[in-house]
């Protein structure tokens, strides 16, 4: 077993990037991602990691450099938040279209306006369809672990996709947690050096990023779509291998006291830990409530989600982002789509909660479950509310 | 290996739409959207080759008589050659529908 060390989650993330032996780091500092980049620049300056550290003038350039370096076969890393991710958005689609297995950590933060630096998932949802593998982790250990998992999955010849690890800004990034560090020899075994399928090299020239006319664009998109969906078995396989190495087994959908529950809370990200406290309290009162947590956002785990939820009567889906003028929160949309084809399915009640860093305490989950259960009982089919707003 | 775009299936496309055959753009007719084409007046041409040097698409080739001639299979009709020609030997004329 590795050493357990108390450290800030951002530092643990940076340590993982160091242990993953990346070749290129290119990032622009933005709250709340800053500590990750600061620590990595120290690590490179101190000679602890033999990598190129690019101080760029914008996030657009940060991702552009990662695309270029990854295209030459260099393992590349970047991280950002909110407005930075928005500025980078154009290039995220190019990284996935070119199938370059870059890793990016997003310390999730609210998109302005109004200007806010606090946590929710509006930044991640802005690029929901960018074609990357996307994880939402729950605590610092998961951030640390998923750096290795992401590179191993993304760089696999059967996958070749960039990966985003979404971690809640401040709630995770600035919190000190006990992190179990993995010995370097084990990491080196788990994560061999990157062997690119194609790379920019004068000995064997290739063209990346060529123009595609309408006659071929749809074929390229279908190839990308099928490949991202097909990465699921490899993700499961790598999670299994990681579990065998560390004892920490991960799944696309996690359940907590969910098997026999009539009402299920559905969460994504760090809020799941708070929700589990609320579930314990409600269970003590004899209520039939459980919890389902989404860890894998893309490729979306349709089957695992159905398995975890179809037996329930009510699903109380918590979103951390408003789809303004749309059908509710993006997680609820996806959940509804996943279960729509089933003859017997639970009724979904959607709450948007904790946007822009507003605390969501265990009693808030209990209030949400109370309201959803009563209204669904009264026949409401399309419950949707931004929770806790003063009237 | 190169074949027309409309013959490729999604399964055949290399990962990331990478082009593995260097220079295969020469197999594709890329000059079919031009609205003007360059016409050379050989009486004025001094064989300086500026058209050849400035052509952004390398459409110009030296023929056996020592004239630089635009290959209309690739020429996009940008007119840079006509603009740069020091003796105004090149004029851009409207491309006619075939």
GROMACS .gro file of C-alpha atoms in nm, chain A residues 2 39 51 92 120 125 131 133 144 166 193 203 209 213 259 304 326 340 375 381 390:
model
   21
    2UNK     CA    1   0.119   0.348  -0.085
   39UNK     CA    2   0.301   2.352  -0.847
   51UNK     CA    3   0.923   1.834  -1.929
   92UNK     CA    4  -1.106   2.113  -2.765
  120UNK     CA    5  -2.065   2.458  -1.047
  125UNK     CA    6  -2.151   2.149  -1.979
  131UNK     CA    7  -1.586   1.452  -2.811
  133UNK     CA    8  -1.378   1.120  -2.255
  144UNK     CA    9  -0.501   1.169  -0.833
  166UNK     CA   10  -1.375   1.739  -1.395
  193UNK     CA   11   0.548   0.536  -2.234
  203UNK     CA   12   1.080   1.015  -4.147
  209UNK     CA   13  -0.606   1.849  -3.958
  213UNK     CA   14  -1.557   1.840  -4.790
  259UNK     CA   15  -3.074  -0.156  -0.456
  304UNK     CA   16  -2.513   0.103  -1.613
  326UNK     CA   17  -3.401   2.420  -2.220
  340UNK     CA   18  -3.720   0.688  -2.209
  375UNK     CA   19  -4.536   1.623  -0.611
  381UNK     CA   20  -4.439   1.431  -1.434
  390UNK     CA   21  -3.567   3.339  -0.269
   0.00000   0.00000   0.00000
